[in-house]
PDB file of C-alpha atoms in Angstrom:
ATOM      1  CA  VAL A   6      22.354  -0.976  27.594  1.00 90.00           C
ATOM      2  CA  LEU A   7      19.255  -0.309  29.701  1.00 91.00           C
ATOM      3  CA  ILE A   8      16.339   1.654  28.215  1.00 90.00           C
ATOM      4  CA  TYR A   9      12.814   2.383  29.387  1.00 89.00           C
ATOM      5  CA  ARG A  10      10.945   1.402  26.212  1.00 88.00           C
ATOM      6  CA  ILE A  11      11.860   0.341  22.654  1.00 87.00           C
ATOM      7  CA  SER A  12      10.109   3.355  21.131  1.00 85.00           C
ATOM      8  CA  ARG A  13      12.356   5.639  23.226  1.00 85.00           C
ATOM      9  CA  ILE A  14      15.523   4.546  21.428  1.00 85.00           C
ATOM     10  CA  SER A  15      14.060   5.097  17.960  1.00 87.00           C
ATOM     11  CA  ARG A  16      10.810   5.270  16.026  1.00 87.00           C
ATOM     12  CA  SER A  17      12.529   4.012  12.881  1.00 89.00           C
ATOM     13  CA  LEU A  18      12.780   0.265  12.355  1.00 89.00           C
ATOM     14  CA  ALA A  19      15.967   0.660  10.304  1.00 90.00           C
ATOM     15  CA  ASP A  20      17.608   2.669  13.103  1.00 91.00           C
ATOM     16  CA  THR A  21      16.531   0.083  15.688  1.00 90.00           C
ATOM     17  CA  VAL A  22      17.988  -2.792  13.653  1.00 91.00           C
ATOM     18  CA  ASN A  23      21.247  -0.902  13.018  1.00 92.00           C
ATOM     19  CA  THR A  24      21.556  -0.046  16.721  1.00 91.00           C
ATOM     20  CA  ILE A  25      21.111  -3.679  17.775  1.00 91.00           C
ATOM     21  CA  GLN A  26      23.623  -4.844  15.174  1.00 91.00           C
ATOM     22  CA  LEU A  27      26.130  -2.259  16.406  1.00 92.00           C
ATOM     23  CA  LEU A  28      25.663  -3.430  20.001  1.00 92.00           C
ATOM     24  CA  ASP A  29      26.074  -7.049  18.874  1.00 90.00           C
ATOM     25  CA  HIS A  30      29.436  -6.137  17.392  1.00 90.00           C
ATOM     26  CA  TYR A  31      30.613  -5.188  20.873  1.00 93.00           C
ATOM     27  CA  ASN A  32      28.796  -8.067  22.596  1.00 92.00           C
ATOM     28  CA  VAL A  33      26.330  -5.721  24.273  1.00 93.00           C
ATOM     29  CA  ASN A  34      22.648  -6.495  24.876  1.00 92.00           C
ATOM     30  CA  LEU A  35      19.756  -4.040  24.777  1.00 91.00           C
ATOM     31  CA  ILE A  36      17.317  -4.383  27.686  1.00 91.00           C
ATOM     32  CA  SER A  37      13.913  -2.671  27.806  1.00 91.00           C
ATOM     33  CA  THR A  38      12.406  -2.502  31.296  1.00 90.00           C
ATOM     34  CA  GLU A  39       8.861  -1.504  30.312  1.00 89.00           C
ATOM     35  CA  ASP A  40       8.643  -4.128  27.568  1.00 87.00           C
ATOM     36  CA  ASN A  41      10.540  -6.714  29.655  1.00 89.00           C
ATOM     37  CA  LEU A  42      12.736  -7.629  26.684  1.00 90.00           C
ATOM     38  CA  ASN A  43      16.378  -8.545  26.217  1.00 92.00           C
ATOM     39  CA  THR A  44      18.041  -8.759  22.817  1.00 91.00           C
ATOM     40  CA  GLY A  45      20.356 -11.396  24.269  1.00 89.00           C
ATOM     41  CA  ASP A  46      17.843 -14.131  23.362  1.00 87.00           C
ATOM     42  CA  MET A  47      16.196 -14.722  19.979  1.00 88.00           C
ATOM     43  CA  PHE A  48      12.615 -14.402  21.272  1.00 90.00           C
ATOM     44  CA  GLY A  49      13.338 -11.031  22.838  1.00 89.00           C
ATOM     45  CA  ARG A  50      15.090  -9.798  19.715  1.00 90.00           C
ATOM     46  CA  THR A  51      12.163 -10.832  17.505  1.00 91.00           C
ATOM     47  CA  ILE A  52       9.690  -8.977  19.723  1.00 92.00           C
ATOM     48  CA  VAL A  53      11.961  -5.918  19.668  1.00 91.00           C
ATOM     49  CA  TYR A  54      11.795  -5.857  15.868  1.00 91.00           C
ATOM     50  CA  ILE A  55       8.000  -6.196  15.976  1.00 92.00           C
ATOM     51  CA  LEU A  56       7.688  -3.363  18.489  1.00 91.00           C
ATOM     52  CA  GLY A  57      10.064  -1.303  16.345  1.00 90.00           C
ATOM     53  CA  THR A  58       7.701  -1.754  13.398  1.00 92.00           C
ATOM     54  CA  PHE A  59       4.727  -0.520  15.437  1.00 91.00           C
ATOM     55  CA  ALA A  60       6.784   2.400  16.789  1.00 91.00           C
ATOM     56  CA  GLU A  61       7.564   3.489  13.229  1.00 92.00           C
ATOM     57  CA  LEU A  62       3.912   3.112  12.248  1.00 92.00           C
ATOM     58  CA  ASP A  63       2.911   5.257  15.231  1.00 90.00           C
ATOM     59  CA  ARG A  64       5.441   7.932  14.296  1.00 88.00           C
ATOM     60  CA  ASN A  65       4.208   8.051  10.696  1.00 88.00           C
ATOM     61  CA  ASN A  66       0.646   8.375  11.935  1.00 90.00           C
ATOM     62  CA  ILE A  67       1.592  11.269  14.224  1.00 88.00           C
ATOM     63  CA  VAL A  68       3.432  13.031  11.384  1.00 82.00           C
ATOM     64  CA  SER A  69       0.496  12.536   9.013  1.00 86.00           C
ATOM     65  CA  THR A  70      -2.005  13.879  11.557  1.00 89.00           C
ATOM     66  CA  CYS A  71       0.202  16.874  12.322  1.00 87.00           C
ATOM     67  CA  ARG A  72       0.657  17.717   8.625  1.00 81.00           C
ATOM     68  CA  SER A  73      -3.090  17.446   8.030  1.00 88.00           C
ATOM     69  CA  GLY A  74      -3.750  19.868  10.882  1.00 87.00           C
ATOM     70  CA  MET A  75      -1.166  22.331   9.610  1.00 84.00           C
ATOM     71  CA  MET A  76      -2.536  22.107   6.075  1.00 86.00           C
ATOM     72  CA  GLN A  77      -6.031  22.859   7.337  1.00 90.00           C
ATOM     73  CA  ARG A  78      -4.751  25.858   9.301  1.00 87.00           C
ATOM     74  CA  SER A  79      -3.050  27.223   6.192  1.00 87.00           C
ATOM     75  CA  LYS A  80      -6.267  26.784   4.178  1.00 88.00           C
ATOM     76  CA  GLU A  81      -7.983  28.937   6.769  1.00 88.00           C
ATOM     77  CA  GLY A  82      -5.311  31.611   6.374  1.00 89.00           C
ATOM     78  CA  LEU A  83      -3.701  30.893   9.740  1.00 88.00           C
ATOM     79  CA  TRP A  84       0.025  30.958  10.477  1.00 86.00           C
ATOM     80  CA  ASN A  85       1.562  27.615  11.451  1.00 86.00           C
ATOM     81  CA  GLY A  86       4.220  29.088  13.699  1.00 81.00           C
ATOM     82  CA  GLY A  87       7.863  30.021  13.467  1.00 85.00           C
ATOM     83  CA  ARG A  88       9.688  33.330  13.537  1.00 90.00           C
ATOM     84  CA  VAL A  89       9.517  35.612  10.532  1.00 93.00           C
ATOM     85  CA  PHE A  90      11.060  39.052  10.102  1.00 96.00           C
ATOM     86  CA  GLY A  91       8.411  41.784  10.077  1.00 95.00           C
ATOM     87  CA  TYR A  92       5.880  39.946  12.239  1.00 95.00           C
ATOM     88  CA  ARG A  93       5.445  38.523  15.715  1.00 93.00           C
ATOM     89  CA  SER A  94       2.994  35.892  16.911  1.00 90.00           C
ATOM     90  CA  ASN A  95       0.536  36.895  19.647  1.00 88.00           C
ATOM     91  CA  SER A  96      -1.084  34.718  22.331  1.00 85.00           C
ATOM     92  CA  LYS A  97      -3.683  33.519  19.795  1.00 84.00           C
ATOM     93  CA  LYS A  98      -0.911  32.444  17.367  1.00 84.00           C
ATOM     94  CA  GLU A  99      -1.913  35.239  15.005  1.00 88.00           C
ATOM     95  CA  LEU A 100       0.619  37.397  13.183  1.00 93.00           C
ATOM     96  CA  GLU A 101       1.040  41.025  14.182  1.00 94.00           C
ATOM     97  CA  ILE A 102       3.152  43.554  12.291  1.00 96.00           C
ATOM     98  CA  VAL A 103       6.340  44.829  13.942  1.00 96.00           C
ATOM     99  CA  PRO A 104       6.418  48.462  12.690  1.00 95.00           C
ATOM    100  CA  GLU A 105      10.214  48.919  12.763  1.00 96.00           C
ATOM    101  CA  GLN A 106      10.829  45.678  10.876  1.00 96.00           C
ATOM    102  CA  ALA A 107       7.953  46.352   8.463  1.00 96.00           C
ATOM    103  CA  LYS A 108       9.700  49.551   7.344  1.00 96.00           C
ATOM    104  CA  VAL A 109      12.802  47.508   6.472  1.00 97.00           C
ATOM    105  CA  ILE A 110      10.665  45.032   4.494  1.00 97.00           C
ATOM    106  CA  GLN A 111       9.037  47.853   2.517  1.00 97.00           C
ATOM    107  CA  GLN A 112      12.440  49.360   1.885  1.00 97.00           C
ATOM    108  CA  ILE A 113      13.827  46.070   0.539  1.00 97.00           C
ATOM    109  CA  PHE A 114      10.948  45.623  -1.905  1.00 97.00           C
ATOM    110  CA  ASN A 115      11.106  49.259  -3.006  1.00 96.00           C
ATOM    111  CA  LEU A 116      14.864  49.213  -3.640  1.00 96.00           C
ATOM    112  CA  TYR A 117      14.619  46.003  -5.642  1.00 95.00           C
ATOM    113  CA  SER A 118      11.461  46.569  -7.686  1.00 94.00           C
ATOM    114  CA  ASN A 119      11.517  50.354  -8.143  1.00 93.00           C
ATOM    115  CA  GLU A 120      15.184  51.365  -7.797  1.00 93.00           C
ATOM    116  CA  ASN A 121      16.511  48.254  -9.568  1.00 91.00           C
ATOM    117  CA  TRP A 122      19.078  47.524  -6.853  1.00 94.00           C
ATOM    118  CA  GLY A 123      20.721  44.111  -6.670  1.00 92.00           C
ATOM    119  CA  TYR A 124      20.701  41.773  -3.658  1.00 93.00           C
ATOM    120  CA  LYS A 125      24.258  42.608  -2.645  1.00 92.00           C
ATOM    121  CA  LYS A 126      23.734  46.356  -2.860  1.00 94.00           C
ATOM    122  CA  ILE A 127      20.571  46.151  -0.757  1.00 95.00           C
ATOM    123  CA  ALA A 128      22.307  44.000   1.872  1.00 94.00           C
ATOM    124  CA  CYS A 129      25.262  46.388   2.097  1.00 94.00           C
ATOM    125  CA  TYR A 130      22.926  49.369   2.411  1.00 95.00           C
ATOM    126  CA  LEU A 131      20.939  47.782   5.252  1.00 95.00           C
ATOM    127  CA  ASN A 132      24.150  46.856   7.058  1.00 95.00           C
ATOM    128  CA  SER A 133      25.468  50.419   6.678  1.00 94.00           C
ATOM    129  CA  CYS A 134      22.224  51.635   8.292  1.00 94.00           C
ATOM    130  CA  ASN A 135      22.829  49.190  11.148  1.00 94.00           C
ATOM    131  CA  HIS A 136      19.658  47.208  10.434  1.00 94.00           C
ATOM    132  CA  LYS A 137      19.902  43.681  11.818  1.00 94.00           C
ATOM    133  CA  THR A 138      18.250  40.423  10.800  1.00 93.00           C
ATOM    134  CA  LEU A 139      15.876  38.511  13.060  1.00 91.00           C
ATOM    135  CA  LYS A 140      18.836  36.732  14.672  1.00 89.00           C
ATOM    136  CA  GLY A 141      20.722  39.975  15.171  1.00 90.00           C
ATOM    137  CA  GLY A 142      23.189  39.339  12.353  1.00 91.00           C
ATOM    138  CA  ASP A 143      24.143  41.206   9.198  1.00 93.00           C
ATOM    139  CA  TRP A 144      22.136  41.038   6.005  1.00 94.00           C
ATOM    140  CA  SER A 145      23.373  38.862   3.145  1.00 93.00           C
ATOM    141  CA  ILE A 146      22.385  38.083  -0.432  1.00 92.00           C
ATOM    142  CA  GLN A 147      20.513  34.990   0.727  1.00 91.00           C
ATOM    143  CA  SER A 148      18.581  36.799   3.454  1.00 93.00           C
ATOM    144  CA  ILE A 149      17.460  39.447   0.945  1.00 95.00           C
ATOM    145  CA  LYS A 150      16.296  36.727  -1.451  1.00 93.00           C
ATOM    146  CA  GLN A 151      14.316  35.035   1.317  1.00 92.00           C
ATOM    147  CA  ILE A 152      12.495  38.282   2.058  1.00 95.00           C
ATOM    148  CA  LEU A 153      11.666  38.916  -1.594  1.00 95.00           C
ATOM    149  CA  ASP A 154      10.510  35.328  -2.059  1.00 92.00           C
ATOM    150  CA  ASN A 155       8.154  35.198   0.932  1.00 93.00           C
ATOM    151  CA  PRO A 156       4.466  35.800   0.028  1.00 94.00           C
ATOM    152  CA  ILE A 157       3.609  36.343   3.694  1.00 94.00           C
ATOM    153  CA  TYR A 158       4.492  40.024   3.238  1.00 96.00           C
ATOM    154  CA  ALA A 159       1.738  40.358   0.612  1.00 95.00           C
ATOM    155  CA  GLY A 160      -0.776  38.804   3.013  1.00 93.00           C
ATOM    156  CA  TYR A 161      -0.576  35.163   1.899  1.00 94.00           C
ATOM    157  CA  ILE A 162       0.103  31.889   3.714  1.00 92.00           C
ATOM    158  CA  ARG A 163       2.294  29.394   1.844  1.00 88.00           C
ATOM    159  CA  TRP A 164       2.107  25.671   2.566  1.00 83.00           C
ATOM    160  CA  GLY A 165       3.893  22.689   1.030  1.00 78.00           C
ATOM    161  CA  GLN A 166       6.806  24.524  -0.554  1.00 76.00           C
ATOM    162  CA  TYR A 167       9.167  21.708   0.416  1.00 68.00           C
ATOM    163  CA  VAL A 168       8.460  17.977   0.368  1.00 66.00           C
ATOM    164  CA  ASN A 169      10.234  15.223   2.285  1.00 65.00           C
ATOM    165  CA  TRP A 170      12.276  17.831   4.182  1.00 57.00           C
ATOM    166  CA  ARG A 171      13.974  15.263   6.447  1.00 59.00           C
ATOM    167  CA  LYS A 172      15.732  13.612   3.497  1.00 59.00           C
ATOM    168  CA  THR A 173      15.946  16.254   0.790  1.00 56.00           C
ATOM    169  CA  ASN A 174      16.058  19.491   2.788  1.00 55.00           C
ATOM    170  CA  ARG A 175      15.708  22.480   0.450  1.00 57.00           C
ATOM    171  CA  LYS A 176      16.396  20.346  -2.626  1.00 60.00           C
ATOM    172  CA  GLY A 177      12.863  18.958  -2.340  1.00 59.00           C
ATOM    173  CA  LYS A 178      11.325  22.230  -3.465  1.00 71.00           C
ATOM    174  CA  ASN A 179       7.754  21.956  -4.720  1.00 71.00           C
ATOM    175  CA  ASP A 180       6.496  24.512  -7.247  1.00 72.00           C
ATOM    176  CA  ASN A 181       2.864  23.423  -6.786  1.00 76.00           C
ATOM    177  CA  TYR A 182       2.567  24.652  -3.230  1.00 79.00           C
ATOM    178  CA  GLN A 183      -0.639  25.904  -1.624  1.00 83.00           C
ATOM    179  CA  LEU A 184      -1.084  29.677  -1.433  1.00 87.00           C
ATOM    180  CA  THR A 185      -3.987  31.049   0.605  1.00 91.00           C
ATOM    181  CA  LYS A 186      -5.004  34.569   1.554  1.00 93.00           C
ATOM    182  CA  GLY A 187      -4.074  34.989   5.202  1.00 92.00           C
ATOM    183  CA  ILE A 188      -6.005  36.675   7.974  1.00 93.00           C
ATOM    184  CA  HIS A 189      -2.949  38.784   8.884  1.00 94.00           C
ATOM    185  CA  LEU A 190      -2.321  42.296   7.583  1.00 95.00           C
ATOM    186  CA  PRO A 191       0.072  42.575   4.601  1.00 96.00           C
ATOM    187  CA  ILE A 192       3.167  44.756   4.685  1.00 96.00           C
ATOM    188  CA  ILE A 193       3.292  45.327   0.909  1.00 96.00           C
ATOM    189  CA  ASP A 194       0.485  45.488  -1.666  1.00 95.00           C
ATOM    190  CA  ASP A 195      -0.279  42.916  -4.374  1.00 94.00           C
ATOM    191  CA  ASN A 196       1.066  45.113  -7.186  1.00 95.00           C
ATOM    192  CA  THR A 197       4.463  45.409  -5.483  1.00 95.00           C
ATOM    193  CA  TRP A 198       4.555  41.651  -4.869  1.00 95.00           C
ATOM    194  CA  LYS A 199       3.690  40.787  -8.480  1.00 95.00           C
ATOM    195  CA  LYS A 200       6.162  43.311  -9.886  1.00 95.00           C
ATOM    196  CA  THR A 201       8.927  41.927  -7.669  1.00 95.00           C
ATOM    197  CA  GLN A 202       8.288  38.300  -8.672  1.00 93.00           C
ATOM    198  CA  ASP A 203       8.195  39.164 -12.371  1.00 93.00           C
ATOM    199  CA  LEU A 204      11.456  41.082 -12.056  1.00 92.00           C
ATOM    200  CA  ARG A 205      13.110  38.202 -10.171  1.00 90.00           C
ATOM    201  CA  LYS A 206      12.206  35.783 -12.957  1.00 87.00           C
ATOM    202  CA  VAL A 207      13.776  38.076 -15.543  1.00 85.00           C
ATOM    203  CA  ASN A 208      16.950  38.635 -13.506  1.00 81.00           C
ATOM    204  CA  LYS A 209      17.305  34.935 -12.752  1.00 76.00           C
ATOM    205  CA  ASN A 210      17.897  34.165 -16.426  1.00 67.00           C
ATOM    206  CA  LYS A 211      20.338  37.052 -16.829  1.00 64.00           C
ATOM    207  CA  PHE A 212      22.970  35.697 -14.478  1.00 56.00           C
ATOM    208  CA  PRO A 213      23.367  31.905 -14.773  1.00 55.00           C
ATOM    209  CA  LYS A 214      25.383  30.077 -12.118  1.00 54.00           C
ATOM    210  CA  LEU A 215      29.033  29.525 -12.963  1.00 51.00           C
ATOM    211  CA  TYR A 216      29.078  26.249 -11.112  1.00 53.00           C
ATOM    212  CA  GLU A 217      26.208  23.767 -10.841  1.00 55.00           C
ATOM    213  CA  GLY A 218      27.802  21.365  -8.347  1.00 59.00           C
ATOM    214  CA  ASP A 219      27.028  20.899  -4.662  1.00 62.00           C
ATOM    215  CA  PHE A 220      28.904  22.340  -1.693  1.00 63.00           C
ATOM    216  CA  ILE A 221      28.376  19.567   0.845  1.00 65.00           C
ATOM    217  CA  LEU A 222      29.331  21.670   3.900  1.00 67.00           C
ATOM    218  CA  THR A 223      26.998  24.565   3.090  1.00 65.00           C
ATOM    219  CA  GLY A 224      24.796  25.322   6.081  1.00 63.00           C
ATOM    220  CA  LEU A 225      26.744  23.002   8.377  1.00 72.00           C
ATOM    221  CA  LEU A 226      29.578  25.375   9.206  1.00 77.00           C
ATOM    222  CA  LYS A 227      28.590  28.180  11.568  1.00 78.00           C
ATOM    223  CA  CYS A 228      30.154  31.601  12.087  1.00 78.00           C
ATOM    224  CA  PRO A 229      31.746  31.615  15.572  1.00 82.00           C
ATOM    225  CA  ASN A 230      30.746  35.258  16.116  1.00 79.00           C
ATOM    226  CA  CYS A 231      27.095  35.521  15.013  1.00 74.00           C
ATOM    227  CA  GLY A 232      26.134  31.852  14.653  1.00 72.00           C
ATOM    228  CA  ALA A 233      24.916  32.272  11.070  1.00 70.00           C
ATOM    229  CA  SER A 234      25.315  29.434   8.581  1.00 69.00           C
ATOM    230  CA  MET A 235      28.277  29.804   6.239  1.00 69.00           C
ATOM    231  CA  ILE A 236      27.971  29.198   2.511  1.00 65.00           C
ATOM    232  CA  SER A 237      30.509  28.489  -0.246  1.00 63.00           C
ATOM    233  CA  HIS A 238      31.066  30.288  -3.523  1.00 61.00           C
ATOM    234  CA  ARG A 239      33.037  29.310  -6.600  1.00 60.00           C
ATOM    235  CA  THR A 240      34.500  32.168  -8.601  1.00 60.00           C
ATOM    236  CA  LYS A 241      35.954  31.998 -12.078  1.00 56.00           C
ATOM    237  CA  LYS A 242      39.696  32.614 -12.343  1.00 59.00           C
ATOM    238  CA  ARG A 243      40.651  35.700 -14.243  1.00 60.00           C
ATOM    239  CA  ASN A 244      42.069  35.052 -17.746  1.00 63.00           C
ATOM    240  CA  LYS A 245      41.758  31.267 -17.316  1.00 59.00           C
ATOM    241  CA  VAL A 246      39.001  29.467 -19.174  1.00 56.00           C
ATOM    242  CA  ASN A 247      36.976  26.832 -17.295  1.00 57.00           C
ATOM    243  CA  GLU A 248      39.048  27.152 -14.124  1.00 54.00           C
ATOM    244  CA  PHE A 249      37.510  28.022 -10.763  1.00 51.00           C
ATOM    245  CA  TYR A 250      38.630  28.473  -7.184  1.00 50.00           C
TER     246      TYR A 250
END
C-alpha cells in the first residue's frame, strides 16, 4: 500500500499499529514515499512507529491550541461557529437574529413557561403551523428540549458542556461549563430563561424514565425522507408489570 506520508494514514499511534498489523496479516507492506520507509523491513517499521508517535503528539497539540482559542473566544462573548435556529452568522462570524425564526423561539418559551404546555404538545402545534426546523424537518420532543436548554437565546455563550466528545459523545456532559454574556442580541429575556429552567427542573423529577438502559443504535439510523436521526423508545406494556416493548 503506497501512501504519501505516515501522518496521512493516521495521527493516532494505536491506529497506525493496528493498520500495519492488519496489512501484515495479508502479507502487505506499507510504503511511505515522503518518509522513504517500508514496513517490510524492521528498521523501516521501527521508524514508522516513531513517526506515528510524533504525528499523534502533533495532533494533540493542534487540538489543544484550537480548544484554547475557542475557549478564549467564548470568554469574550463570541460565537464559535455552527448553525443554530434563530440566528445566522455574518461575515464577521457574529450572530444576527433571524426574525421569522426568533418568533418561533419566543413562542416555544412562552408555551412552555407560561401556558404550561408539554414538549410533545408544542412540537405538534409547530408542525400543524407548518414551522420547520433548521434542517427543514418536523419538530420533535428532542428538538423542543434543545431549544429550551440553549442559553444562547437569553444572550449567553456556553462553552465546555461536553468533555471528551470523540469517545463519550453526549454522555460526557459537564455541569460545570463556562457561561459568558455574549455580544449578540438575546431573543428572550433573563426572567423568561430563569423561569423556564426552574420549571424544567421541577418537571424532570415528575416523570422518571421507565427504562434506564442504552439504545445502541440511537442517532445512527437516519430517516430516509428527511435525514433526521431516529431514536428508540421503550413503552410499558398495559396490565403487565415490569414488561416493556
